[in-house]
mmCIF file with all atom_site columns, C-alpha atoms in Angstrom:
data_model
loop_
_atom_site.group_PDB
_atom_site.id
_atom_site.type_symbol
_atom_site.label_atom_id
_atom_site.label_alt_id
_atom_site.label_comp_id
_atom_site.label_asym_id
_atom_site.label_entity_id
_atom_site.label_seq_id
_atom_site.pdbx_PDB_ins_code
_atom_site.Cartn_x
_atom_site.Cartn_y
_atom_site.Cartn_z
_atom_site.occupancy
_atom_site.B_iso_or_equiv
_atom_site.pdbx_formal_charge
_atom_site.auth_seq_id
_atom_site.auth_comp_id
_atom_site.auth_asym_id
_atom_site.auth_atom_id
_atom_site.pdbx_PDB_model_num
ATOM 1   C CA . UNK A 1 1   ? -44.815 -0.852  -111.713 1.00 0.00 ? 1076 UNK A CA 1
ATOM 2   C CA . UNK A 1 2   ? -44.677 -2.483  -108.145 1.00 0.00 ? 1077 UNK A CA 1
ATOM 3   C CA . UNK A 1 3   ? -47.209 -5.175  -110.190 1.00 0.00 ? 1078 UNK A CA 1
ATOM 4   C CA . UNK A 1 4   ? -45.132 -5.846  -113.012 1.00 0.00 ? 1079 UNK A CA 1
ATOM 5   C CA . UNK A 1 5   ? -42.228 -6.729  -110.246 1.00 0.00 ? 1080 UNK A CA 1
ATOM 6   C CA . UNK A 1 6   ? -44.153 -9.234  -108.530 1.00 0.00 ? 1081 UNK A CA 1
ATOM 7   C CA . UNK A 1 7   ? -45.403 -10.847 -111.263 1.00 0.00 ? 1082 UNK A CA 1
ATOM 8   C CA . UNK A 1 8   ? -41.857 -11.051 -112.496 1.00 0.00 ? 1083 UNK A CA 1
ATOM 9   C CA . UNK A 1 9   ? -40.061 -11.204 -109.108 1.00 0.00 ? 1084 UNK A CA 1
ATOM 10  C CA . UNK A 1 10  ? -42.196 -14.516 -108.407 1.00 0.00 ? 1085 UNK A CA 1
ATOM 11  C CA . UNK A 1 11  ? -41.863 -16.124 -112.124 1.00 0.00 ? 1086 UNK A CA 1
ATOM 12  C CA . UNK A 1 12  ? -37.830 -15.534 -111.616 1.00 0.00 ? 1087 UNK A CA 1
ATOM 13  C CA . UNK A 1 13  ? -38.227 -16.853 -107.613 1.00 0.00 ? 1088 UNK A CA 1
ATOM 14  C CA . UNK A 1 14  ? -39.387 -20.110 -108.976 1.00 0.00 ? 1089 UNK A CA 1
ATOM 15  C CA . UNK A 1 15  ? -36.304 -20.549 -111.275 1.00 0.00 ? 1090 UNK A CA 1
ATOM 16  C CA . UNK A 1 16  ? -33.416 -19.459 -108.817 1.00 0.00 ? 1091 UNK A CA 1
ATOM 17  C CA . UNK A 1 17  ? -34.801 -22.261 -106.024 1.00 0.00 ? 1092 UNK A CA 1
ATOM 18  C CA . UNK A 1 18  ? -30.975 -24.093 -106.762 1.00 0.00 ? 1093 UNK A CA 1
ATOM 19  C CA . UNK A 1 19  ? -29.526 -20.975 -105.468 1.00 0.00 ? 1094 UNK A CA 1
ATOM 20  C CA . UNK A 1 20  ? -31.577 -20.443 -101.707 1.00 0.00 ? 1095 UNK A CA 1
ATOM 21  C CA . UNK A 1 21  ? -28.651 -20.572 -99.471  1.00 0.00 ? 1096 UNK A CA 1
ATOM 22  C CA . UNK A 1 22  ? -27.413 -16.575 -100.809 1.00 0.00 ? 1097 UNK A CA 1
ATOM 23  C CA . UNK A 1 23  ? -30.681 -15.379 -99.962  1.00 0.00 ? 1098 UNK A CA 1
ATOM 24  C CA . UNK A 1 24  ? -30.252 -16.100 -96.101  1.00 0.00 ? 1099 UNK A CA 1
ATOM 25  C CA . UNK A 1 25  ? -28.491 -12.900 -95.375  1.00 0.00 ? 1100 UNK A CA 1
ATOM 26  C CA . UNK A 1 26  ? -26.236 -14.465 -92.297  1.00 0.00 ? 1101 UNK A CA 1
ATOM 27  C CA . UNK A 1 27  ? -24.172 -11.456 -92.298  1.00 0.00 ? 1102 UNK A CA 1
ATOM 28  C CA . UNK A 1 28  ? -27.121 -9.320  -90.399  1.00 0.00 ? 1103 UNK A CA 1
ATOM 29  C CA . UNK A 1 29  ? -26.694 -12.049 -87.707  1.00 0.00 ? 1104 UNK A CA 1
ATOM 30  C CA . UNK A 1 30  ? -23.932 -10.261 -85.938  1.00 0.00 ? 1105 UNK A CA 1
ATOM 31  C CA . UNK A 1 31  ? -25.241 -6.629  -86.384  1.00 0.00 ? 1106 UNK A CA 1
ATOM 32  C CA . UNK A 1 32  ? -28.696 -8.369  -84.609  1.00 0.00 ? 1107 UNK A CA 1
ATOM 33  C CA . UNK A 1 33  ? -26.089 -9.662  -81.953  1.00 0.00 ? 1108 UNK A CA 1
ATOM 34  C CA . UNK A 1 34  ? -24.639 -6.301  -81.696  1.00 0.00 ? 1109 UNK A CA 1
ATOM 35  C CA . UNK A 1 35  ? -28.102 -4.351  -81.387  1.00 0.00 ? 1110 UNK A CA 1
ATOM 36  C CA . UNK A 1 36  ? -29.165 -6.884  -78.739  1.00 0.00 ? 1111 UNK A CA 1
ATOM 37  C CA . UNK A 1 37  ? -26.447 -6.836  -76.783  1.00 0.00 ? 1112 UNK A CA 1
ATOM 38  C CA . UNK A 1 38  ? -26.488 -3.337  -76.643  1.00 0.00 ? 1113 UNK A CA 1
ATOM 39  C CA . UNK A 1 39  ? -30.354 -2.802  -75.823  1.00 0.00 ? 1114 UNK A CA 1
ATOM 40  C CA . UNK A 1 40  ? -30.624 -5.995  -73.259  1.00 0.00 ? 1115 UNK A CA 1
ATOM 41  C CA . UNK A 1 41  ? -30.446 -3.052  -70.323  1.00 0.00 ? 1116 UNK A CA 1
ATOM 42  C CA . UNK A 1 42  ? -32.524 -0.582  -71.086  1.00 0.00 ? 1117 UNK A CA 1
ATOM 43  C CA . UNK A 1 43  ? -35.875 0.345   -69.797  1.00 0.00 ? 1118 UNK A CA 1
ATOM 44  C CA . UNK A 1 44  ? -39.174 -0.659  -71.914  1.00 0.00 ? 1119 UNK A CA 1
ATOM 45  C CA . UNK A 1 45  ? -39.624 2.726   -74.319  1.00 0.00 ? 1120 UNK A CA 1
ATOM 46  C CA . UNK A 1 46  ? -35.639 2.698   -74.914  1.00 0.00 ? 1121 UNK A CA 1
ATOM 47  C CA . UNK A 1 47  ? -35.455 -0.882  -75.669  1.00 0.00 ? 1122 UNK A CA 1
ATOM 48  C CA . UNK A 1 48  ? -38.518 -0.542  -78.342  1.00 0.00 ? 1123 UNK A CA 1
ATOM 49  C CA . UNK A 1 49  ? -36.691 2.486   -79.873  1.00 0.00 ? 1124 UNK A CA 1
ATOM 50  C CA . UNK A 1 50  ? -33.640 0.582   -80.096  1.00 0.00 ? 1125 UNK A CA 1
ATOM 51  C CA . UNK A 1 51  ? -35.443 -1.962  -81.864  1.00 0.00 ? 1126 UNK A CA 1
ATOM 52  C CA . UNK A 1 52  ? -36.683 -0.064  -84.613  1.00 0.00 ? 1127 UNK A CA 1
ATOM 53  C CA . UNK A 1 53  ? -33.445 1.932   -85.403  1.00 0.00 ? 1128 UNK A CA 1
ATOM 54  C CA . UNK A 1 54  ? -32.131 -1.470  -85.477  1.00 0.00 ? 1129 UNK A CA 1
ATOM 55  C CA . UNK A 1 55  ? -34.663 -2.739  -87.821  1.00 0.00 ? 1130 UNK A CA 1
ATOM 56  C CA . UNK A 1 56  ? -34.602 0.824   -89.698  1.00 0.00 ? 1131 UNK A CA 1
ATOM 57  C CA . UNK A 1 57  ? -30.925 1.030   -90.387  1.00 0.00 ? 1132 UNK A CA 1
ATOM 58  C CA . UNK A 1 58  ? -30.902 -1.767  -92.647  1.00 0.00 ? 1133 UNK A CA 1
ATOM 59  C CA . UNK A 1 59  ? -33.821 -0.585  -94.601  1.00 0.00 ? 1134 UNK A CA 1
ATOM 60  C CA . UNK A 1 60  ? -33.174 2.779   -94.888  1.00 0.00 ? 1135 UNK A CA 1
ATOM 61  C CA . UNK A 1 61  ? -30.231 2.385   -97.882  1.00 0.00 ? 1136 UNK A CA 1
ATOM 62  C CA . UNK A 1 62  ? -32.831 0.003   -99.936  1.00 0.00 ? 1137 UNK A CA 1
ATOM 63  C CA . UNK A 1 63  ? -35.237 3.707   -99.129  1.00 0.00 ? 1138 UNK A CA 1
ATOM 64  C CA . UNK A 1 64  ? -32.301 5.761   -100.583 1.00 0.00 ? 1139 UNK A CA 1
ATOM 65  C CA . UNK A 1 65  ? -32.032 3.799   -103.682 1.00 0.00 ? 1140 UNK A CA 1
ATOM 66  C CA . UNK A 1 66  ? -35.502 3.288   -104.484 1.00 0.00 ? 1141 UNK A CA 1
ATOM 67  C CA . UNK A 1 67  ? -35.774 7.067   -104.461 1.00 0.00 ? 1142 UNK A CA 1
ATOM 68  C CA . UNK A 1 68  ? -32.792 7.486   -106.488 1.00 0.00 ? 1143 UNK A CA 1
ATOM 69  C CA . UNK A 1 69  ? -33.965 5.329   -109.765 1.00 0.00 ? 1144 UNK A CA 1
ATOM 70  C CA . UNK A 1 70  ? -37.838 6.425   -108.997 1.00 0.00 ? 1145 UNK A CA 1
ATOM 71  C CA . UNK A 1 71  ? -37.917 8.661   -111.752 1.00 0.00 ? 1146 UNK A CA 1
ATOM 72  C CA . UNK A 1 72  ? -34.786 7.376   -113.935 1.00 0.00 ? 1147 UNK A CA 1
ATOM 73  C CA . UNK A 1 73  ? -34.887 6.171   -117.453 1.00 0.00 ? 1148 UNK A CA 1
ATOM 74  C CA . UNK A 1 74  ? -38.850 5.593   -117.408 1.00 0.00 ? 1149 UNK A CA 1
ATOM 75  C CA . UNK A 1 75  ? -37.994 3.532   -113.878 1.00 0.00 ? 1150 UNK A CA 1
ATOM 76  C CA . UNK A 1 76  ? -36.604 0.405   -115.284 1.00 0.00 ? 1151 UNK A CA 1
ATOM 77  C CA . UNK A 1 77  ? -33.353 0.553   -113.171 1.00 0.00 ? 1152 UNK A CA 1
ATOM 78  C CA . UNK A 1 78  ? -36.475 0.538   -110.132 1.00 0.00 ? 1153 UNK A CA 1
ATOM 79  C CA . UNK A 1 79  ? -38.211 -2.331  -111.871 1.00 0.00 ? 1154 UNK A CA 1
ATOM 80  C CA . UNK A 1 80  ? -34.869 -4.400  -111.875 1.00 0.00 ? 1155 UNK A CA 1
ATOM 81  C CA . UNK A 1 81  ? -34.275 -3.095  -108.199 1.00 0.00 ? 1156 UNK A CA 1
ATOM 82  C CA . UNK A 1 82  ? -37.279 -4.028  -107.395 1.00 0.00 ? 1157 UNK A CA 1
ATOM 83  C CA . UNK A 1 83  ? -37.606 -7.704  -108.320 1.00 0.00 ? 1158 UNK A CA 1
ATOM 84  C CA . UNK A 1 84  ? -34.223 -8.277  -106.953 1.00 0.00 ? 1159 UNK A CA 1
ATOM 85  C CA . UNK A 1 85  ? -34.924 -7.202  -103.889 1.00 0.00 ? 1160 UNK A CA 1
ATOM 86  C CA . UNK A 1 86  ? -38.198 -9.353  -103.832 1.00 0.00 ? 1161 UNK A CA 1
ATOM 87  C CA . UNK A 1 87  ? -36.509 -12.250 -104.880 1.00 0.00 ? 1162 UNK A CA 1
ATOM 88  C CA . UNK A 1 88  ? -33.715 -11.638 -101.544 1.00 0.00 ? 1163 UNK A CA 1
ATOM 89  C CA . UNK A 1 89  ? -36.895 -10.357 -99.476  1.00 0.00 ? 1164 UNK A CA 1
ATOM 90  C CA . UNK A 1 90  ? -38.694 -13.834 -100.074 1.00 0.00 ? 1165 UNK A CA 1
ATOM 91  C CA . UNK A 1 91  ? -37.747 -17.254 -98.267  1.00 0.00 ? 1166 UNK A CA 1
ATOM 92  C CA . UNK A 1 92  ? -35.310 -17.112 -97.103  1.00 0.00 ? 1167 UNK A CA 1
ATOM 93  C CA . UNK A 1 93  ? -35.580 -20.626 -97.138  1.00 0.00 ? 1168 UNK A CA 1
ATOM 94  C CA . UNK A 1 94  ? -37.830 -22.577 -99.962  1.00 0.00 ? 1169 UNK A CA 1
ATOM 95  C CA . UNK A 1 95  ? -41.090 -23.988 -97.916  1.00 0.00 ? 1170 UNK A CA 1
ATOM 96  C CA . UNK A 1 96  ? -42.128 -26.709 -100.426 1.00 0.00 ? 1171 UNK A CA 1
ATOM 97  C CA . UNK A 1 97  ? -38.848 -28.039 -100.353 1.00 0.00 ? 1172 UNK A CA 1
ATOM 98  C CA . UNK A 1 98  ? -38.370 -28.098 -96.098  1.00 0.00 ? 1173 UNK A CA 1
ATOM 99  C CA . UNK A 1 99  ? -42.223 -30.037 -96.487  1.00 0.00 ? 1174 UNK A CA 1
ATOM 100 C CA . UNK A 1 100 ? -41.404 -32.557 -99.606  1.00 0.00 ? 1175 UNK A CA 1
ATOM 101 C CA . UNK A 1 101 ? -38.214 -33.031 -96.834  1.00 0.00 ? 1176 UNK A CA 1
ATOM 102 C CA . UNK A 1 102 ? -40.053 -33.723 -93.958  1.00 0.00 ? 1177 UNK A CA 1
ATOM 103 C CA . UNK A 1 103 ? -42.592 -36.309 -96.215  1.00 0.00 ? 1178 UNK A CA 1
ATOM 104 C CA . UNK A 1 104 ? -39.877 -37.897 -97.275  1.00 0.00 ? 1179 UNK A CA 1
ATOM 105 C CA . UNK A 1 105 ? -38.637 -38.484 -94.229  1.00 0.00 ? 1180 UNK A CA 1
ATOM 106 C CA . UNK A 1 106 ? -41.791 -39.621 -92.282  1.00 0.00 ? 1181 UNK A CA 1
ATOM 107 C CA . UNK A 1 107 ? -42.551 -41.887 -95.421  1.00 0.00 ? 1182 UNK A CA 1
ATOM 108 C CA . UNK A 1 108 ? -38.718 -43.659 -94.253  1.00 0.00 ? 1183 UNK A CA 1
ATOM 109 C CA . UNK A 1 109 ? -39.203 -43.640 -91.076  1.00 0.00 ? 1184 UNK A CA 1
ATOM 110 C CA . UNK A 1 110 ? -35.974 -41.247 -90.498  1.00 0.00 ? 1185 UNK A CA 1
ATOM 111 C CA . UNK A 1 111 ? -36.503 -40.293 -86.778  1.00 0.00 ? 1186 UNK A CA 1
ATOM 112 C CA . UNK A 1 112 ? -33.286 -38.257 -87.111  1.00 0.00 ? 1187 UNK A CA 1
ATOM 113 C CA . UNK A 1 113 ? -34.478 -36.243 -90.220  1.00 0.00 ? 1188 UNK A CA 1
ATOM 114 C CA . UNK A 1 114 ? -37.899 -36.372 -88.910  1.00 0.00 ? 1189 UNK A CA 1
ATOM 115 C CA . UNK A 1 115 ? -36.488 -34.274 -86.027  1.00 0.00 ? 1190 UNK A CA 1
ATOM 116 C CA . UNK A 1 116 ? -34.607 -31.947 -88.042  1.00 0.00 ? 1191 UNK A CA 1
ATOM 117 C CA . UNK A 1 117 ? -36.929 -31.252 -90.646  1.00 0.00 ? 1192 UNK A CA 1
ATOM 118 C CA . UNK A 1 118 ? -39.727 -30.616 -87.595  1.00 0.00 ? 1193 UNK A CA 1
ATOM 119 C CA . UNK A 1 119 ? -37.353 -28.324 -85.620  1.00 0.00 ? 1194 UNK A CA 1
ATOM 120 C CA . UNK A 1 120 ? -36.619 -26.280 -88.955  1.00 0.00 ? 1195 UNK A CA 1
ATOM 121 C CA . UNK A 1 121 ? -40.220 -25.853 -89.813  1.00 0.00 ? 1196 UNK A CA 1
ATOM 122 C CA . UNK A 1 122 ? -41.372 -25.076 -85.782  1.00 0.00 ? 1197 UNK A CA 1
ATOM 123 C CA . UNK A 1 123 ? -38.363 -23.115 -85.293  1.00 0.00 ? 1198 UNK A CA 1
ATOM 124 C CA . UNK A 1 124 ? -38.241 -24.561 -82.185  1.00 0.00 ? 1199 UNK A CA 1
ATOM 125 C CA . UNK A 1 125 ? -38.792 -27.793 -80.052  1.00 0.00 ? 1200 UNK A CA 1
ATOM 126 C CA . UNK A 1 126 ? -41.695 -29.951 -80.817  1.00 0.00 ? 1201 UNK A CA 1
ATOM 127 C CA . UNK A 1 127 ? -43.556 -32.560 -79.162  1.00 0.00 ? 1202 UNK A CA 1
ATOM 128 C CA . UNK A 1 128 ? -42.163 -35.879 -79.314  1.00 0.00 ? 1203 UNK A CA 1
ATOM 129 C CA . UNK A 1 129 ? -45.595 -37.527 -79.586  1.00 0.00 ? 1204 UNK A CA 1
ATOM 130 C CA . UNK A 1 130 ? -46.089 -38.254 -83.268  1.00 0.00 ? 1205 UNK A CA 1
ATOM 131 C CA . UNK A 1 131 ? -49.486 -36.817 -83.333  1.00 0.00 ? 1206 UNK A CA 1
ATOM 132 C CA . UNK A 1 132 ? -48.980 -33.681 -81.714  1.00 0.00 ? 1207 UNK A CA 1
ATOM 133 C CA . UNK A 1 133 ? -45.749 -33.154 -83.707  1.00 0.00 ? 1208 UNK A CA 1
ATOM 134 C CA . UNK A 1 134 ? -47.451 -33.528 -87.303  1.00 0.00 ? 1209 UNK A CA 1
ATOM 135 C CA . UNK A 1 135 ? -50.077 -30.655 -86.006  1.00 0.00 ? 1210 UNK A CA 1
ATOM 136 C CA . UNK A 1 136 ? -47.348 -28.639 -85.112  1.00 0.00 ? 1211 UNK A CA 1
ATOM 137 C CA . UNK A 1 137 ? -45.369 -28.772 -88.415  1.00 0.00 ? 1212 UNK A CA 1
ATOM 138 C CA . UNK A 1 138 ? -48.841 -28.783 -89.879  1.00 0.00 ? 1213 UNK A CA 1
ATOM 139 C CA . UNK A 1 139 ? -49.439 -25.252 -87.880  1.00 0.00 ? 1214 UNK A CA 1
ATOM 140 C CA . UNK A 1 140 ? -45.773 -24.070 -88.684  1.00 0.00 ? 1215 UNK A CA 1
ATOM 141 C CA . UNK A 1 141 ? -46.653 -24.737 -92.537  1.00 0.00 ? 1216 UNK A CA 1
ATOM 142 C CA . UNK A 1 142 ? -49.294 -22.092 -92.369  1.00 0.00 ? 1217 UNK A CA 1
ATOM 143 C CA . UNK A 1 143 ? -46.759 -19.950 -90.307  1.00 0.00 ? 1218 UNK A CA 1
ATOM 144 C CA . UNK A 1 144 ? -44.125 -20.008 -92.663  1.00 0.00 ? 1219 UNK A CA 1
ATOM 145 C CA . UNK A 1 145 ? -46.368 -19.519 -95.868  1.00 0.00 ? 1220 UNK A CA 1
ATOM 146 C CA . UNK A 1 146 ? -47.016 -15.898 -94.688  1.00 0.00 ? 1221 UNK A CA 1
ATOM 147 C CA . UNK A 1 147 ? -43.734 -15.461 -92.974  1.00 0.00 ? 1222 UNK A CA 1
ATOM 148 C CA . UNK A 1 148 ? -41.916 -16.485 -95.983  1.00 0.00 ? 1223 UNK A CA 1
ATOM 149 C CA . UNK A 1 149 ? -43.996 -15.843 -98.954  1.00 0.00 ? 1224 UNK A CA 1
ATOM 150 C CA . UNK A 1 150 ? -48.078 -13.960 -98.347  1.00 0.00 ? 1225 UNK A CA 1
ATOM 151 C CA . UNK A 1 151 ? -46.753 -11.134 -96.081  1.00 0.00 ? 1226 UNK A CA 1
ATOM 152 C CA . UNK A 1 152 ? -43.397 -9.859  -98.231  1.00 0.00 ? 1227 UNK A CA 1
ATOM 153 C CA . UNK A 1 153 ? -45.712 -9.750  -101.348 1.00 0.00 ? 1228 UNK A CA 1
ATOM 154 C CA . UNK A 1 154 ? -48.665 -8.196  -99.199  1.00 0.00 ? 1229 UNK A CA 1
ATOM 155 C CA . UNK A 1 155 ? -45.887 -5.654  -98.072  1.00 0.00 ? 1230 UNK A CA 1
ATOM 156 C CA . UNK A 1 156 ? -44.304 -4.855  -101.136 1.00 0.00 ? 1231 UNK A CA 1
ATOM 157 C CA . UNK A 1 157 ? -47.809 -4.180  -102.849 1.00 0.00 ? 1232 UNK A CA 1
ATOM 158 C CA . UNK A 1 158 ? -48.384 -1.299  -100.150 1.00 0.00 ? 1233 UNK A CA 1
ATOM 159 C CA . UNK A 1 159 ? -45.077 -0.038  -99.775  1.00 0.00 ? 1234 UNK A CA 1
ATOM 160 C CA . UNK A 1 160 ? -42.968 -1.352  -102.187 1.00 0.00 ? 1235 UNK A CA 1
ATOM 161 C CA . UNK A 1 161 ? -39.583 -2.704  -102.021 1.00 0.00 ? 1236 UNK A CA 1
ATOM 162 C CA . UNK A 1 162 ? -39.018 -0.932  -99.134  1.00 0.00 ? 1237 UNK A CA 1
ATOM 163 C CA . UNK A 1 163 ? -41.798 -2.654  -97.361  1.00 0.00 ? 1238 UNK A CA 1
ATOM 164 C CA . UNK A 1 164 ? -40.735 -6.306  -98.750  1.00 0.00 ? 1239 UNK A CA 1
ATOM 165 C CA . UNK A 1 165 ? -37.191 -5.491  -97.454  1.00 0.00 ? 1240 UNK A CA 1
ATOM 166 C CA . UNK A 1 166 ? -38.589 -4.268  -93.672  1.00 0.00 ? 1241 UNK A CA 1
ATOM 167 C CA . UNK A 1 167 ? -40.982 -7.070  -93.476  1.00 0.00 ? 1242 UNK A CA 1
ATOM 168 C CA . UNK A 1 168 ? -37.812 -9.560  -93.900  1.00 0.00 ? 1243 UNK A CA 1
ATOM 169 C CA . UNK A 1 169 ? -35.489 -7.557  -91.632  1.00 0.00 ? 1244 UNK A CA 1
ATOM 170 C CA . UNK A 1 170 ? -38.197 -7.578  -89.163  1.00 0.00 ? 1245 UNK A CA 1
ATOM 171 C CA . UNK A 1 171 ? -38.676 -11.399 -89.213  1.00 0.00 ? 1246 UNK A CA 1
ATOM 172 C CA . UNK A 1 172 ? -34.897 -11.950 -89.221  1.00 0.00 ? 1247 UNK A CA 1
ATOM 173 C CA . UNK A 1 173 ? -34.666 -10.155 -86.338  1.00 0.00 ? 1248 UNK A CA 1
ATOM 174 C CA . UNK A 1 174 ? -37.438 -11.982 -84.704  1.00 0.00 ? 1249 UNK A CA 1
ATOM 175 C CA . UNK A 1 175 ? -36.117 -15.374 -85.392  1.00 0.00 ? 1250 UNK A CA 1
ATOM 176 C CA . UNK A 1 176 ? -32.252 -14.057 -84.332  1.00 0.00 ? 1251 UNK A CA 1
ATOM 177 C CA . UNK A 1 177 ? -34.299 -12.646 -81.036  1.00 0.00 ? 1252 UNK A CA 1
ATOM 178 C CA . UNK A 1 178 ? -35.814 -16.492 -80.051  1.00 0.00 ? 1253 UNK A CA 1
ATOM 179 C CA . UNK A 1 179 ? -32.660 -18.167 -81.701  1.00 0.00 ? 1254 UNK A CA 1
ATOM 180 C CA . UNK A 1 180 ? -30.582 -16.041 -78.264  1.00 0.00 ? 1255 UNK A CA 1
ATOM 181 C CA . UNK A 1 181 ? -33.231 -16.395 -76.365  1.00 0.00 ? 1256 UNK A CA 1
ATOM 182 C CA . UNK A 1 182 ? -33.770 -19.894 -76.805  1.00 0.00 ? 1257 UNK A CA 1
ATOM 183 C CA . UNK A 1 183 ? -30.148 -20.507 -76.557  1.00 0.00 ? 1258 UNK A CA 1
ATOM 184 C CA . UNK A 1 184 ? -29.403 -18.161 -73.312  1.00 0.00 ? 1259 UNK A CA 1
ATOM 185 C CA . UNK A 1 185 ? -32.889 -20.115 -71.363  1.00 0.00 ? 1260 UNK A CA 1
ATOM 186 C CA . UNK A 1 186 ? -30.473 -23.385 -72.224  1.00 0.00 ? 1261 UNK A CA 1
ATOM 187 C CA . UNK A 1 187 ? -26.953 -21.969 -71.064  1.00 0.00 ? 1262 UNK A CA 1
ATOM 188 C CA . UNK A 1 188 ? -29.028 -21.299 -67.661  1.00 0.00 ? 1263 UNK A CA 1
ATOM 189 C CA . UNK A 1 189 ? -30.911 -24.695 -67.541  1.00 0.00 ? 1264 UNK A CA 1
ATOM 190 C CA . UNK A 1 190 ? -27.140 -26.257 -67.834  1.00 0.00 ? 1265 UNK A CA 1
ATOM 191 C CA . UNK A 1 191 ? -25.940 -24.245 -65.710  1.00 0.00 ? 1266 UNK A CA 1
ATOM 192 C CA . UNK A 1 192 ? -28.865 -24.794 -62.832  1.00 0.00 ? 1267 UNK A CA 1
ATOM 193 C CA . UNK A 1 193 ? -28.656 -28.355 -63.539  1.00 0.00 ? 1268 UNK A CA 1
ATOM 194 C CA . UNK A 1 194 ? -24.788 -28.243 -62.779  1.00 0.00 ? 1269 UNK A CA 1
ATOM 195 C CA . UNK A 1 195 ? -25.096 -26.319 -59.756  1.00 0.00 ? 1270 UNK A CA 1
ATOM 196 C CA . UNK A 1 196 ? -27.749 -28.968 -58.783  1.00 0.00 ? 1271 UNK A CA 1
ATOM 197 C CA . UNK A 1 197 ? -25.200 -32.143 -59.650  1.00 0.00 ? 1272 UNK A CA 1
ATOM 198 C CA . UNK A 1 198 ? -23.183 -30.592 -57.325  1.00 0.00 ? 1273 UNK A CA 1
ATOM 199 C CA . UNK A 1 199 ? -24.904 -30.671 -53.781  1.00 0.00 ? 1274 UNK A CA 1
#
């Protein structure tokens, strides 16, 4: 069954590329804020437990209704489930489109979009060298193929929805972790650099 969901969940992934932006589930932004904020001072073995209820509590309603329509009406309310839930658990964002962007923009010359494009694909700061930055996007490419697209259908052919869904909670997580983390190192440079200005 988990087969015939791909195959499907993929065909229909290709179709629904117009309508990316609902599959970026912003609203688990806050709720990673949340879990962060509250795990930030606690010891090593805490802080990983934390981490994991934090992934697992999102997941574990996707586990309740996968059980539920397991065995209901031959399983075709789990086949629809199913490729639904692929179609959210892949992306979020679509890869040949953020690479056809940053082409296009190279091919112009668009520094600005260059830089944009670059930083989306890196998820983070890139060298300003043009050399080194095309092997970094070129290295982020491969990134983001399994990020967004080899390891959610590797996960969901050993565990299912359920392991499509935790595979993209997981990331999300990891890219809301360096997003604060990222953000909190530049709150402190400003700040240093203030208290610098000053004497």
């Amino acid at each position: 069954m988990n087969l015939i969901a791909l195959i499907i969940g993929l065909f229909l992934e290709r179709l629904v590329t117009h309508l990316m932006h609902i599959r970026e589930p912003r609203w688990l932004d806050a709720y990673f804020d949340w879990g962060l904020a509250r795990s930030r001072n606690m010891g090593a073995w805490l802080q990983t437990l934390a981490v994991i209820a934090i992934i697992l509590l999102p997941v574990s309603p996707i586990l309740l209704v996968v059980v539920g329509f397991r065995d209901v009406l031959n399983e075709l309310p789990y086949l629809l489930f199913a490729i639904l839930l692929l179609i959210f658990s892949l992306g979020p964002r679509d890869l040949q489109e953020e690479v056809r962007g940053f082409c296009d923009a190279r091919s112009k010359g668009d520094e600005e979009e260059i830089g944009r494009s670059a930083k989306e694909l890196t998820e983070s700061n890139f060298p300003r060298d043009p050399g080194e930055r095309e092997l970094a996007v070129e290295e982020a490419v491969l990134f983001q193929a399994v990020n967004r697209i080899f390891a959610v259908v590797f996960w969901f052919m050993v565990l299912g929805p359920i392991g499509a869904w935790m595979f993209r909670v997981t990331d999300l997580f990891r890219r809301r972790k360096s997003y604060e983390a990222a953000r909190l190192r530049e709150k402190n440079d400003a700040a240093a650099a203030a208290g610098d200005s000053i004497y």
